[in-house]
Amino acid sequence: PFILLWVFGWCALRTVGFLFQAEQNADARVPPASLTKILSMYLVFDAVEDGRVSLRDNVKVSRRAALEGGSRMGLRPGDKLTLERLLYGMAVASGNDASCAVAEHVYGSQAAFVKKMNVIGKKLGMDDSTFKTPHGLPARGQYTTARDMLSLARNYIARFPKALRYHSARTVTIHNRTC
């Protein structure tokens, strides 16, 4: 079994033993897009593991989070959802609104969350990545590489294997709308 990552650059990793098999343009800087949400979810699971937050926490959605553009879960200002439900919104609907709500809940603000994303990214070996948003929408100076995303994927799966249930889900429903 192999893991393949990226379009502009890629790395093939043998999942047994996590050995590099091949690569092309693995260090080319590219916008991270929605793969950013993997690092955001990593931070959430880290905070859950440390006891700072719980998956059962009720998260109140701010106006700023609810109005975030791009792909959305369909949140409205003032909605209250569990942190776990928002994680499904991030993984299934690629919800930028859910990513913002989660960032604000876990670290108090999107800016504080993004700062922590960059610190954790470096600790995970993501030496050629800089994040500016919790969701991956285009932002000046935000970039990553296939090699760094592979490092994130390896660490994410190894440390939080139960997180794959969120990525395996096919739908999430909010306001009688299924994403």
PDB file of N, CA and C in Angstrom, residues 73-168:
ATOM      1  N   MET A  73     -19.695  24.532   5.481  1.00  0.00           N
ATOM      2  CA  MET A  73     -20.581  23.572   6.127  1.00  0.00           C
ATOM      3  C   MET A  73     -22.011  24.136   6.150  1.00  0.00           C
ATOM      4  N   GLY A  74     -22.134  25.456   6.113  1.00  0.00           N
ATOM      5  CA  GLY A  74     -23.442  26.102   6.145  1.00  0.00           C
ATOM      6  C   GLY A  74     -23.799  26.650   7.514  1.00  0.00           C
ATOM      7  N   LEU A  75     -22.795  27.035   8.286  1.00  0.00           N
ATOM      8  CA  LEU A  75     -23.024  27.556   9.628  1.00  0.00           C
ATOM      9  C   LEU A  75     -23.615  28.963   9.579  1.00  0.00           C
ATOM     10  N   ARG A  76     -24.354  29.291  10.638  1.00  0.00           N
ATOM     11  CA  ARG A  76     -24.936  30.620  10.787  1.00  0.00           C
ATOM     12  C   ARG A  76     -24.413  31.237  12.077  1.00  0.00           C
ATOM     13  N   PRO A  77     -24.327  32.563  12.117  1.00  0.00           N
ATOM     14  CA  PRO A  77     -23.889  33.209  13.363  1.00  0.00           C
ATOM     15  C   PRO A  77     -24.784  32.785  14.530  1.00  0.00           C
ATOM     16  N   GLY A  78     -24.148  32.425  15.635  1.00  0.00           N
ATOM     17  CA  GLY A  78     -24.895  32.013  16.823  1.00  0.00           C
ATOM     18  C   GLY A  78     -25.201  30.535  16.901  1.00  0.00           C
ATOM     19  N   ASP A  79     -24.993  29.782  15.812  1.00  0.00           N
ATOM     20  CA  ASP A  79     -25.189  28.329  15.878  1.00  0.00           C
ATOM     21  C   ASP A  79     -24.330  27.755  16.995  1.00  0.00           C
ATOM     22  N   LYS A  80     -24.849  26.699  17.641  1.00  0.00           N
ATOM     23  CA  LYS A  80     -24.074  25.983  18.654  1.00  0.00           C
ATOM     24  C   LYS A  80     -24.011  24.523  18.238  1.00  0.00           C
ATOM     25  N   LEU A  81     -22.791  24.069  18.002  1.00  0.00           N
ATOM     26  CA  LEU A  81     -22.564  22.677  17.612  1.00  0.00           C
ATOM     27  C   LEU A  81     -21.437  22.127  18.454  1.00  0.00           C
ATOM     28  N   THR A  82     -21.401  20.805  18.596  1.00  0.00           N
ATOM     29  CA  THR A  82     -20.280  20.217  19.321  1.00  0.00           C
ATOM     30  C   THR A  82     -19.011  20.347  18.482  1.00  0.00           C
ATOM     31  N   LEU A  83     -17.903  20.351  19.169  1.00  0.00           N
ATOM     32  CA  LEU A  83     -16.613  20.398  18.491  1.00  0.00           C
ATOM     33  C   LEU A  83     -16.496  19.206  17.542  1.00  0.00           C
ATOM     34  N   GLU A  84     -16.984  18.054  17.972  1.00  0.00           N
ATOM     35  CA  GLU A  84     -16.924  16.866  17.115  1.00  0.00           C
ATOM     36  C   GLU A  84     -17.698  17.065  15.816  1.00  0.00           C
ATOM     37  N   ARG A  85     -18.863  17.648  15.889  1.00  0.00           N
ATOM     38  CA  ARG A  85     -19.673  17.877  14.682  1.00  0.00           C
ATOM     39  C   ARG A  85     -18.949  18.822  13.723  1.00  0.00           C
ATOM     40  N   LEU A  86     -18.281  19.834  14.288  1.00  0.00           N
ATOM     41  CA  LEU A  86     -17.521  20.767  13.454  1.00  0.00           C
ATOM     42  C   LEU A  86     -16.347  20.064  12.774  1.00  0.00           C
ATOM     43  N   LEU A  87     -15.752  19.098  13.453  1.00  0.00           N
ATOM     44  CA  LEU A  87     -14.664  18.326  12.821  1.00  0.00           C
ATOM     45  C   LEU A  87     -15.192  17.552  11.617  1.00  0.00           C
ATOM     46  N   TYR A  88     -16.388  16.993  11.739  1.00  0.00           N
ATOM     47  CA  TYR A  88     -16.996  16.328  10.574  1.00  0.00           C
ATOM     48  C   TYR A  88     -17.227  17.350   9.464  1.00  0.00           C
ATOM     49  N   GLY A  89     -17.640  18.543   9.828  1.00  0.00           N
ATOM     50  CA  GLY A  89     -17.836  19.587   8.828  1.00  0.00           C
ATOM     51  C   GLY A  89     -16.549  19.961   8.120  1.00  0.00           C
ATOM     52  N   MET A  90     -15.452  19.949   8.848  1.00  0.00           N
ATOM     53  CA  MET A  90     -14.149  20.240   8.239  1.00  0.00           C
ATOM     54  C   MET A  90     -13.732  19.113   7.296  1.00  0.00           C
ATOM     55  N   ALA A  91     -13.892  17.876   7.761  1.00  0.00           N
ATOM     56  CA  ALA A  91     -13.403  16.726   7.001  1.00  0.00           C
ATOM     57  C   ALA A  91     -14.302  16.365   5.817  1.00  0.00           C
ATOM     58  N   VAL A  92     -15.600  16.449   6.001  1.00  0.00           N
ATOM     59  CA  VAL A  92     -16.543  16.003   4.968  1.00  0.00           C
ATOM     60  C   VAL A  92     -16.886  17.123   3.992  1.00  0.00           C
ATOM     61  N   ALA A  93     -17.249  18.288   4.533  1.00  0.00           N
ATOM     62  CA  ALA A  93     -17.691  19.400   3.684  1.00  0.00           C
ATOM     63  C   ALA A  93     -16.542  20.341   3.344  1.00  0.00           C
ATOM     64  N   SER A  94     -15.363  20.068   3.894  1.00  0.00           N
ATOM     65  CA  SER A  94     -14.221  20.964   3.751  1.00  0.00           C
ATOM     66  C   SER A  94     -14.621  22.371   4.185  1.00  0.00           C
ATOM     67  N   GLY A  95     -15.391  22.426   5.259  1.00  0.00           N
ATOM     68  CA  GLY A  95     -16.000  23.666   5.716  1.00  0.00           C
ATOM     69  C   GLY A  95     -15.017  24.691   6.251  1.00  0.00           C
ATOM     70  N   ASN A  96     -14.854  25.756   5.493  1.00  0.00           N
ATOM     71  CA  ASN A  96     -14.012  26.856   5.958  1.00  0.00           C
ATOM     72  C   ASN A  96     -14.652  27.540   7.162  1.00  0.00           C
ATOM     73  N   ASP A  97     -15.986  27.604   7.180  1.00  0.00           N
ATOM     74  CA  ASP A  97     -16.694  28.183   8.324  1.00  0.00           C
ATOM     75  C   ASP A  97     -16.444  27.344   9.577  1.00  0.00           C
ATOM     76  N   ALA A  98     -16.484  26.024   9.435  1.00  0.00           N
ATOM     77  CA  ALA A  98     -16.222  25.134  10.568  1.00  0.00           C
ATOM     78  C   ALA A  98     -14.780  25.280  11.044  1.00  0.00           C
ATOM     79  N   SER A  99     -13.839  25.407  10.117  1.00  0.00           N
ATOM     80  CA  SER A  99     -12.427  25.574  10.486  1.00  0.00           C
ATOM     81  C   SER A  99     -12.229  26.832  11.315  1.00  0.00           C
ATOM     82  N   CYS A 100     -12.888  27.916  10.931  1.00  0.00           N
ATOM     83  CA  CYS A 100     -12.770  29.179  11.672  1.00  0.00           C
ATOM     84  C   CYS A 100     -13.385  29.061  13.060  1.00  0.00           C
ATOM     85  N   ALA A 101     -14.551  28.441  13.149  1.00  0.00           N
ATOM     86  CA  ALA A 101     -15.219  28.278  14.442  1.00  0.00           C
ATOM     87  C   ALA A 101     -14.363  27.434  15.381  1.00  0.00           C
ATOM     88  N   VAL A 102     -13.781  26.373  14.859  1.00  0.00           N
ATOM     89  CA  VAL A 102     -12.917  25.508  15.651  1.00  0.00           C
ATOM     90  C   VAL A 102     -11.675  26.270  16.122  1.00  0.00           C
ATOM     91  N   ALA A 103     -11.061  27.014  15.224  1.00  0.00           N
ATOM     92  CA  ALA A 103      -9.861  27.783  15.580  1.00  0.00           C
ATOM     93  C   ALA A 103     -10.160  28.761  16.708  1.00  0.00           C
ATOM     94  N   GLU A 104     -11.281  29.465  16.603  1.00  0.00           N
ATOM     95  CA  GLU A 104     -11.656  30.439  17.628  1.00  0.00           C
ATOM     96  C   GLU A 104     -11.938  29.759  18.963  1.00  0.00           C
ATOM     97  N   HIS A 105     -12.541  28.571  18.914  1.00  0.00           N
ATOM     98  CA  HIS A 105     -12.854  27.855  20.151  1.00  0.00           C
ATOM     99  C   HIS A 105     -11.597  27.321  20.827  1.00  0.00           C
ATOM    100  N   VAL A 106     -10.711  26.738  20.057  1.00  0.00           N
ATOM    101  CA  VAL A 106      -9.555  26.049  20.642  1.00  0.00           C
ATOM    102  C   VAL A 106      -8.492  27.030  21.142  1.00  0.00           C
ATOM    103  N   TYR A 107      -8.232  28.098  20.393  1.00  0.00           N
ATOM    104  CA  TYR A 107      -7.164  29.033  20.791  1.00  0.00           C
ATOM    105  C   TYR A 107      -7.636  30.473  20.988  1.00  0.00           C
ATOM    106  N   GLY A 108      -8.941  30.710  20.989  1.00  0.00           N
ATOM    107  CA  GLY A 108      -9.456  32.031  21.294  1.00  0.00           C
ATOM    108  C   GLY A 108      -9.582  32.965  20.112  1.00  0.00           C
ATOM    109  N   SER A 109      -8.778  32.751  19.091  1.00  0.00           N
ATOM    110  CA  SER A 109      -8.846  33.574  17.877  1.00  0.00           C
ATOM    111  C   SER A 109      -8.213  32.806  16.732  1.00  0.00           C
ATOM    112  N   GLN A 110      -8.576  33.206  15.528  1.00  0.00           N
ATOM    113  CA  GLN A 110      -7.969  32.568  14.360  1.00  0.00           C
ATOM    114  C   GLN A 110      -6.474  32.871  14.304  1.00  0.00           C
ATOM    115  N   ALA A 111      -6.095  34.098  14.661  1.00  0.00           N
ATOM    116  CA  ALA A 111      -4.678  34.486  14.620  1.00  0.00           C
ATOM    117  C   ALA A 111      -3.845  33.643  15.574  1.00  0.00           C
ATOM    118  N   ALA A 112      -4.332  33.431  16.788  1.00  0.00           N
ATOM    119  CA  ALA A 112      -3.598  32.615  17.760  1.00  0.00           C
ATOM    120  C   ALA A 112      -3.511  31.163  17.286  1.00  0.00           C
ATOM    121  N   PHE A 113      -4.586  30.678  16.688  1.00  0.00           N
ATOM    122  CA  PHE A 113      -4.612  29.308  16.175  1.00  0.00           C
ATOM    123  C   PHE A 113      -3.581  29.143  15.057  1.00  0.00           C
ATOM    124  N   VAL A 114      -3.553  30.075  14.123  1.00  0.00           N
ATOM    125  CA  VAL A 114      -2.620  29.996  12.996  1.00  0.00           C
ATOM    126  C   VAL A 114      -1.170  30.074  13.494  1.00  0.00           C
ATOM    127  N   LYS A 115      -0.929  30.909  14.486  1.00  0.00           N
ATOM    128  CA  LYS A 115       0.422  30.980  15.068  1.00  0.00           C
ATOM    129  C   LYS A 115       0.835  29.612  15.603  1.00  0.00           C
ATOM    130  N   LYS A 116      -0.076  28.940  16.300  1.00  0.00           N
ATOM    131  CA  LYS A 116       0.195  27.599  16.837  1.00  0.00           C
ATOM    132  C   LYS A 116       0.355  26.580  15.706  1.00  0.00           C
ATOM    133  N   MET A 117      -0.404  26.740  14.624  1.00  0.00           N
ATOM    134  CA  MET A 117      -0.259  25.841  13.470  1.00  0.00           C
ATOM    135  C   MET A 117       1.182  25.859  12.966  1.00  0.00           C
ATOM    136  N   ASN A 118       1.750  27.044  12.866  1.00  0.00           N
ATOM    137  CA  ASN A 118       3.112  27.171  12.354  1.00  0.00           C
ATOM    138  C   ASN A 118       4.134  26.580  13.326  1.00  0.00           C
ATOM    139  N   VAL A 119       3.909  26.741  14.620  1.00  0.00           N
ATOM    140  CA  VAL A 119       4.812  26.156  15.628  1.00  0.00           C
ATOM    141  C   VAL A 119       4.754  24.632  15.551  1.00  0.00           C
ATOM    142  N   ILE A 120       3.550  24.087  15.552  1.00  0.00           N
ATOM    143  CA  ILE A 120       3.385  22.623  15.502  1.00  0.00           C
ATOM    144  C   ILE A 120       3.895  22.080  14.168  1.00  0.00           C
ATOM    145  N   GLY A 121       3.611  22.774  13.091  1.00  0.00           N
ATOM    146  CA  GLY A 121       4.106  22.335  11.786  1.00  0.00           C
ATOM    147  C   GLY A 121       5.618  22.143  11.792  1.00  0.00           C
ATOM    148  N   LYS A 122       6.329  23.089  12.361  1.00  0.00           N
ATOM    149  CA  LYS A 122       7.807  22.974  12.427  1.00  0.00           C
ATOM    150  C   LYS A 122       8.212  21.761  13.264  1.00  0.00           C
ATOM    151  N   LYS A 123       7.508  21.537  14.376  1.00  0.00           N
ATOM    152  CA  LYS A 123       7.807  20.378  15.230  1.00  0.00           C
ATOM    153  C   LYS A 123       7.570  19.056  14.502  1.00  0.00           C
ATOM    154  N   LEU A 124       6.660  19.078  13.534  1.00  0.00           N
ATOM    155  CA  LEU A 124       6.336  17.865  12.769  1.00  0.00           C
ATOM    156  C   LEU A 124       7.255  17.688  11.562  1.00  0.00           C
ATOM    157  N   GLY A 125       8.212  18.592  11.405  1.00  0.00           N
ATOM    158  CA  GLY A 125       9.140  18.483  10.282  1.00  0.00           C
ATOM    159  C   GLY A 125       8.695  19.226   9.040  1.00  0.00           C
ATOM    160  N   MET A 126       7.721  20.102   9.178  1.00  0.00           N
ATOM    161  CA  MET A 126       7.234  20.879   8.037  1.00  0.00           C
ATOM    162  C   MET A 126       8.080  22.147   7.935  1.00  0.00           C
ATOM    163  N   ASP A 127       9.304  21.963   7.486  1.00  0.00           N
ATOM    164  CA  ASP A 127      10.285  23.050   7.487  1.00  0.00           C
ATOM    165  C   ASP A 127      10.105  24.050   6.357  1.00  0.00           C
ATOM    166  N   ASP A 128       9.320  23.720   5.354  1.00  0.00           N
ATOM    167  CA  ASP A 128       9.133  24.630   4.227  1.00  0.00           C
ATOM    168  C   ASP A 128       7.655  24.947   4.015  1.00  0.00           C
ATOM    169  N   SER A 129       6.966  25.246   5.120  1.00  0.00           N
ATOM    170  CA  SER A 129       5.545  25.590   5.064  1.00  0.00           C
ATOM    171  C   SER A 129       5.291  26.792   5.961  1.00  0.00           C
ATOM    172  N   THR A 130       4.391  27.641   5.511  1.00  0.00           N
ATOM    173  CA  THR A 130       3.908  28.761   6.323  1.00  0.00           C
ATOM    174  C   THR A 130       2.409  28.858   6.107  1.00  0.00           C
ATOM    175  N   PHE A 131       1.684  28.899   7.211  1.00  0.00           N
ATOM    176  CA  PHE A 131       0.223  28.977   7.151  1.00  0.00           C
ATOM    177  C   PHE A 131      -0.227  30.345   7.615  1.00  0.00           C
ATOM    178  N   LYS A 132      -1.263  30.857   6.970  1.00  0.00           N
ATOM    179  CA  LYS A 132      -1.834  32.166   7.292  1.00  0.00           C
ATOM    180  C   LYS A 132      -3.304  32.080   7.665  1.00  0.00           C
ATOM    181  N   THR A 133      -3.937  30.934   7.375  1.00  0.00           N
ATOM    182  CA  THR A 133      -5.356  30.744   7.668  1.00  0.00           C
ATOM    183  C   THR A 133      -5.569  29.346   8.248  1.00  0.00           C
ATOM    184  N   PRO A 134      -6.681  29.145   8.991  1.00  0.00           N
ATOM    185  CA  PRO A 134      -6.958  27.805   9.516  1.00  0.00           C
ATOM    186  C   PRO A 134      -7.636  26.882   8.512  1.00  0.00           C
ATOM    187  N   HIS A 135      -7.929  27.394   7.300  1.00  0.00           N
ATOM    188  CA  HIS A 135      -8.703  26.610   6.327  1.00  0.00           C
ATOM    189  C   HIS A 135      -8.012  26.425   4.983  1.00  0.00           C
ATOM    190  N   GLY A 136      -7.061  27.266   4.640  1.00  0.00           N
ATOM    191  CA  GLY A 136      -6.336  27.099   3.389  1.00  0.00           C
ATOM    192  C   GLY A 136      -6.763  27.967   2.238  1.00  0.00           C
ATOM    193  N   LEU A 137      -7.764  28.844   2.441  1.00  0.00           N
ATOM    194  CA  LEU A 137      -8.095  29.776   1.365  1.00  0.00           C
ATOM    195  C   LEU A 137      -6.848  30.594   1.021  1.00  0.00           C
ATOM    196  N   PRO A 138      -6.715  31.024  -0.221  1.00  0.00           N
ATOM    197  CA  PRO A 138      -5.505  31.748  -0.629  1.00  0.00           C
ATOM    198  C   PRO A 138      -5.193  32.937   0.282  1.00  0.00           C
ATOM    199  N   ALA A 139      -3.926  33.043   0.639  1.00  0.00           N
ATOM    200  CA  ALA A 139      -3.445  34.161   1.458  1.00  0.00           C
ATOM    201  C   ALA A 139      -1.982  34.406   1.088  1.00  0.00           C
ATOM    202  N   ARG A 140      -1.621  35.662   0.973  1.00  0.00           N
ATOM    203  CA  ARG A 140      -0.240  36.022   0.630  1.00  0.00           C
ATOM    204  C   ARG A 140       0.724  35.413   1.645  1.00  0.00           C
ATOM    205  N   GLY A 141       1.735  34.726   1.132  1.00  0.00           N
ATOM    206  CA  GLY A 141       2.754  34.140   1.990  1.00  0.00           C
ATOM    207  C   GLY A 141       2.415  32.774   2.554  1.00  0.00           C
ATOM    208  N   GLN A 142       1.289  32.204   2.154  1.00  0.00           N
ATOM    209  CA  GLN A 142       0.899  30.870   2.626  1.00  0.00           C
ATOM    210  C   GLN A 142       1.326  29.835   1.589  1.00  0.00           C
ATOM    211  N   TYR A 143       2.107  28.855   2.033  1.00  0.00           N
ATOM    212  CA  TYR A 143       2.604  27.833   1.104  1.00  0.00           C
ATOM    213  C   TYR A 143       3.000  26.583   1.874  1.00  0.00           C
ATOM    214  N   THR A 144       3.154  25.518   1.119  1.00  0.00           N
ATOM    215  CA  THR A 144       3.649  24.265   1.660  1.00  0.00           C
ATOM    216  C   THR A 144       4.296  23.492   0.517  1.00  0.00           C
ATOM    217  N   THR A 145       4.754  22.289   0.818  1.00  0.00           N
ATOM    218  CA  THR A 145       5.326  21.397  -0.189  1.00  0.00           C
ATOM    219  C   THR A 145       4.716  20.006  -0.019  1.00  0.00           C
ATOM    220  N   ALA A 146       4.832  19.201  -1.037  1.00  0.00           N
ATOM    221  CA  ALA A 146       4.358  17.811  -0.936  1.00  0.00           C
ATOM    222  C   ALA A 146       5.113  17.075   0.167  1.00  0.00           C
ATOM    223  N   ARG A 147       6.413  17.339   0.281  1.00  0.00           N
ATOM    224  CA  ARG A 147       7.217  16.672   1.319  1.00  0.00           C
ATOM    225  C   ARG A 147       6.694  17.037   2.722  1.00  0.00           C
ATOM    226  N   ASP A 148       6.392  18.328   2.922  1.00  0.00           N
ATOM    227  CA  ASP A 148       5.880  18.744   4.223  1.00  0.00           C
ATOM    228  C   ASP A 148       4.505  18.154   4.502  1.00  0.00           C
ATOM    229  N   MET A 149       3.654  18.094   3.494  1.00  0.00           N
ATOM    230  CA  MET A 149       2.325  17.512   3.687  1.00  0.00           C
ATOM    231  C   MET A 149       2.416  16.017   3.983  1.00  0.00           C
ATOM    232  N   LEU A 150       3.392  15.366   3.393  1.00  0.00           N
ATOM    233  CA  LEU A 150       3.607  13.954   3.687  1.00  0.00           C
ATOM    234  C   LEU A 150       4.055  13.783   5.137  1.00  0.00           C
ATOM    235  N   SER A 151       4.918  14.666   5.600  1.00  0.00           N
ATOM    236  CA  SER A 151       5.348  14.629   6.994  1.00  0.00           C
ATOM    237  C   SER A 151       4.152  14.823   7.921  1.00  0.00           C
ATOM    238  N   LEU A 152       3.281  15.764   7.588  1.00  0.00           N
ATOM    239  CA  LEU A 152       2.072  15.983   8.378  1.00  0.00           C
ATOM    240  C   LEU A 152       1.196  14.737   8.367  1.00  0.00           C
ATOM    241  N   ALA A 153       0.957  14.175   7.194  1.00  0.00           N
ATOM    242  CA  ALA A 153       0.086  12.997   7.084  1.00  0.00           C
ATOM    243  C   ALA A 153       0.621  11.838   7.910  1.00  0.00           C
ATOM    244  N   ARG A 154       1.906  11.612   7.828  1.00  0.00           N
ATOM    245  CA  ARG A 154       2.538  10.532   8.602  1.00  0.00           C
ATOM    246  C   ARG A 154       2.330  10.724  10.092  1.00  0.00           C
ATOM    247  N   ASN A 155       2.605  11.921  10.569  1.00  0.00           N
ATOM    248  CA  ASN A 155       2.457  12.213  11.993  1.00  0.00           C
ATOM    249  C   ASN A 155       1.005  12.163  12.438  1.00  0.00           C
ATOM    250  N   TYR A 156       0.122  12.678  11.618  1.00  0.00           N
ATOM    251  CA  TYR A 156      -1.309  12.716  11.936  1.00  0.00           C
ATOM    252  C   TYR A 156      -1.867  11.302  12.095  1.00  0.00           C
ATOM    253  N   ILE A 157      -1.598  10.460  11.120  1.00  0.00           N
ATOM    254  CA  ILE A 157      -2.112   9.089  11.157  1.00  0.00           C
ATOM    255  C   ILE A 157      -1.487   8.296  12.294  1.00  0.00           C
ATOM    256  N   ALA A 158      -0.197   8.498  12.522  1.00  0.00           N
ATOM    257  CA  ALA A 158       0.492   7.754  13.584  1.00  0.00           C
ATOM    258  C   ALA A 158      -0.004   8.176  14.972  1.00  0.00           C
ATOM    259  N   ARG A 159      -0.198   9.467  15.170  1.00  0.00           N
ATOM    260  CA  ARG A 159      -0.572   9.948  16.504  1.00  0.00           C
ATOM    261  C   ARG A 159      -2.068   9.868  16.759  1.00  0.00           C
ATOM    262  N   PHE A 160      -2.877  10.098  15.735  1.00  0.00           N
ATOM    263  CA  PHE A 160      -4.331  10.142  15.911  1.00  0.00           C
ATOM    264  C   PHE A 160      -5.041   9.214  14.922  1.00  0.00           C
ATOM    265  N   PRO A 161      -4.801   7.918  14.986  1.00  0.00           N
ATOM    266  CA  PRO A 161      -5.414   7.014  14.001  1.00  0.00           C
ATOM    267  C   PRO A 161      -6.947   7.049  14.025  1.00  0.00           C
ATOM    268  N   LYS A 162      -7.543   7.358  15.167  1.00  0.00           N
ATOM    269  CA  LYS A 162      -9.004   7.417  15.240  1.00  0.00           C
ATOM    270  C   LYS A 162      -9.569   8.599  14.462  1.00  0.00           C
ATOM    271  N   ALA A 163      -8.718   9.551  14.109  1.00  0.00           N
ATOM    272  CA  ALA A 163      -9.172  10.708  13.328  1.00  0.00           C
ATOM    273  C   ALA A 163      -9.663  10.291  11.947  1.00  0.00           C
ATOM    274  N   LEU A 164      -9.226   9.140  11.483  1.00  0.00           N
ATOM    275  CA  LEU A 164      -9.622   8.688  10.150  1.00  0.00           C
ATOM    276  C   LEU A 164     -11.126   8.477  10.040  1.00  0.00           C
ATOM    277  N   ARG A 165     -11.809   8.287  11.164  1.00  0.00           N
ATOM    278  CA  ARG A 165     -13.276   8.133  11.096  1.00  0.00           C
ATOM    279  C   ARG A 165     -13.930   9.392  10.562  1.00  0.00           C
ATOM    280  N   TYR A 166     -13.357  10.552  10.838  1.00  0.00           N
ATOM    281  CA  TYR A 166     -13.908  11.807  10.324  1.00  0.00           C
ATOM    282  C   TYR A 166     -13.714  11.889   8.813  1.00  0.00           C
ATOM    283  N   HIS A 167     -12.567  11.444   8.358  1.00  0.00           N
ATOM    284  CA  HIS A 167     -12.244  11.512   6.931  1.00  0.00           C
ATOM    285  C   HIS A 167     -12.933  10.413   6.137  1.00  0.00           C
ATOM    286  N   SER A 168     -13.419   9.391   6.826  1.00  0.00           N
ATOM    287  CA  SER A 168     -14.132   8.290   6.163  1.00  0.00           C
ATOM    288  C   SER A 168     -15.625   8.561   6.037  1.00  0.00           C
TER     289      SER A 168
END
